[in-house]
Amino acid sequence: MRNLDDYPFEIRPLSEEEGGGYLITYPDFNTCMSDGETIEEAISNGRDALTGMIESLEAWGHPVPAPNYGGASGKFVTRVPKSLHAALSARAKTEGVSLNTLVLTFIAEGIGQTKHQVAGKR
């Protein structure tokens, strides 16, 4: 059984012309992508698409690529002030998600907004 969390993914905001929301792609599978109105929905839909992709490859007897992180471990540790940690923990509890999921969402949104803002200034 494969762990879908082992496969890296990329999320980017979709422009209004593209329908809005967010697009998720998996670099290890050049044709595996999905979207969603929110980052969380895009990730959920992306997991469904990745599951289908892997099942299809296996059913047809094709090799399933191993996760390739390009040298990144997918893990980093950072210290934050206790007050920020408490605020993030409270927000995660309110949202009904783990602290890691909440922080990942904030990072993904921040990267998407930064890329979108930079692209818009060109």
XYZ file of C-alpha atoms in Angstrom:
122
model
C 0.000 0.000 0.000
C 1.430 3.350 -1.039
C 1.359 6.408 1.176
C -0.072 9.238 -0.913
C 1.484 11.742 1.479
C 4.902 10.681 0.156
C 4.229 12.295 -3.231
C 5.087 15.991 -3.493
C 2.549 18.312 -5.071
C 2.307 21.895 -6.215
C -0.660 24.217 -5.774
C -1.248 27.463 -7.601
C -4.192 29.831 -7.761
C -6.218 29.771 -10.970
C -6.983 33.081 -12.627
C -10.558 34.192 -13.201
C -10.105 33.268 -16.882
C -9.162 29.747 -15.773
C -12.260 29.511 -13.570
C -10.792 30.565 -10.218
C -9.922 28.331 -7.289
C -6.714 26.354 -7.045
C -4.920 23.817 -9.244
C -2.952 20.914 -7.765
C -0.390 18.970 -9.786
C 1.953 16.111 -8.964
C 5.450 16.477 -10.499
C 5.992 12.706 -10.395
C 2.920 12.198 -12.656
C 2.875 14.655 -15.558
C -0.829 14.060 -16.294
C -2.182 13.943 -12.725
C -3.922 17.135 -11.675
C -7.108 18.382 -10.098
C -8.585 21.576 -8.725
C -10.870 22.955 -6.057
C -12.472 26.152 -4.852
C -10.188 26.155 -1.793
C -6.714 24.795 -1.155
C -8.183 22.118 1.101
C -10.642 21.048 -1.614
C -7.864 20.999 -4.234
C -5.735 18.774 -1.970
C -8.668 16.415 -1.340
C -9.537 16.239 -5.036
C -5.854 15.829 -5.875
C -5.576 12.830 -3.559
C -8.554 11.255 -5.359
C -6.900 11.916 -8.729
C -3.576 10.503 -7.503
C -5.309 7.383 -6.177
C -6.979 6.876 -9.555
C -3.715 7.446 -11.413
C -1.820 4.905 -9.325
C -4.648 2.347 -9.561
C -4.769 2.767 -13.349
C -1.019 2.359 -13.753
C -1.051 -0.763 -11.606
C -4.088 -2.215 -13.427
C -2.339 -1.807 -16.776
C 0.910 -3.247 -15.445
C 2.819 0.015 -15.787
C 5.431 1.053 -13.214
C 4.379 3.566 -10.596
C 7.072 6.190 -10.067
C 8.600 6.474 -6.630
C 8.244 9.867 -4.944
C 10.950 12.297 -6.050
C 11.579 15.227 -3.765
C 14.440 16.788 -5.677
C 16.613 16.649 -2.562
C 13.977 18.149 -0.243
C 12.967 16.164 2.823
C 9.533 17.762 3.144
C 10.263 18.644 6.742
C 11.469 21.790 8.401
C 11.346 22.920 11.993
C 10.909 26.478 13.129
C 10.478 28.116 16.489
C 7.692 30.638 16.984
C 6.721 32.761 19.955
C 4.476 30.968 22.446
C 1.695 33.474 21.780
C 1.755 32.690 18.027
C 1.816 28.949 18.716
C -1.209 29.341 21.008
C -3.068 31.429 18.408
C -2.320 28.920 15.632
C -3.366 26.003 17.828
C -6.638 27.728 18.715
C -7.343 28.509 15.042
C -6.601 24.911 14.039
C -9.005 23.658 16.692
C -11.694 26.080 15.490
C -11.161 24.968 11.886
C -11.195 21.301 12.913
C -7.788 20.562 11.383
C -4.348 19.731 12.710
C -1.835 22.464 13.394
C 0.339 21.098 10.556
C -2.567 21.257 8.080
C -3.392 24.824 9.099
C 0.209 26.003 8.735
C 0.588 24.173 5.404
C -2.543 25.917 4.143
C -1.237 29.323 5.205
C 2.110 28.665 3.532
C 0.471 27.438 0.312
C -1.837 30.446 0.225
C 1.091 32.783 0.862
C 3.185 31.245 -1.898
C 0.240 31.367 -4.296
C -0.474 35.002 -3.510
C 3.181 35.931 -3.841
C 3.487 34.193 -7.226
C 0.229 35.752 -8.382
C 1.264 39.219 -7.226
C 4.686 38.939 -8.856
C 3.155 37.630 -12.096
C 0.676 40.500 -12.086
C 3.473 43.112 -11.834
C 5.258 41.906 -14.973
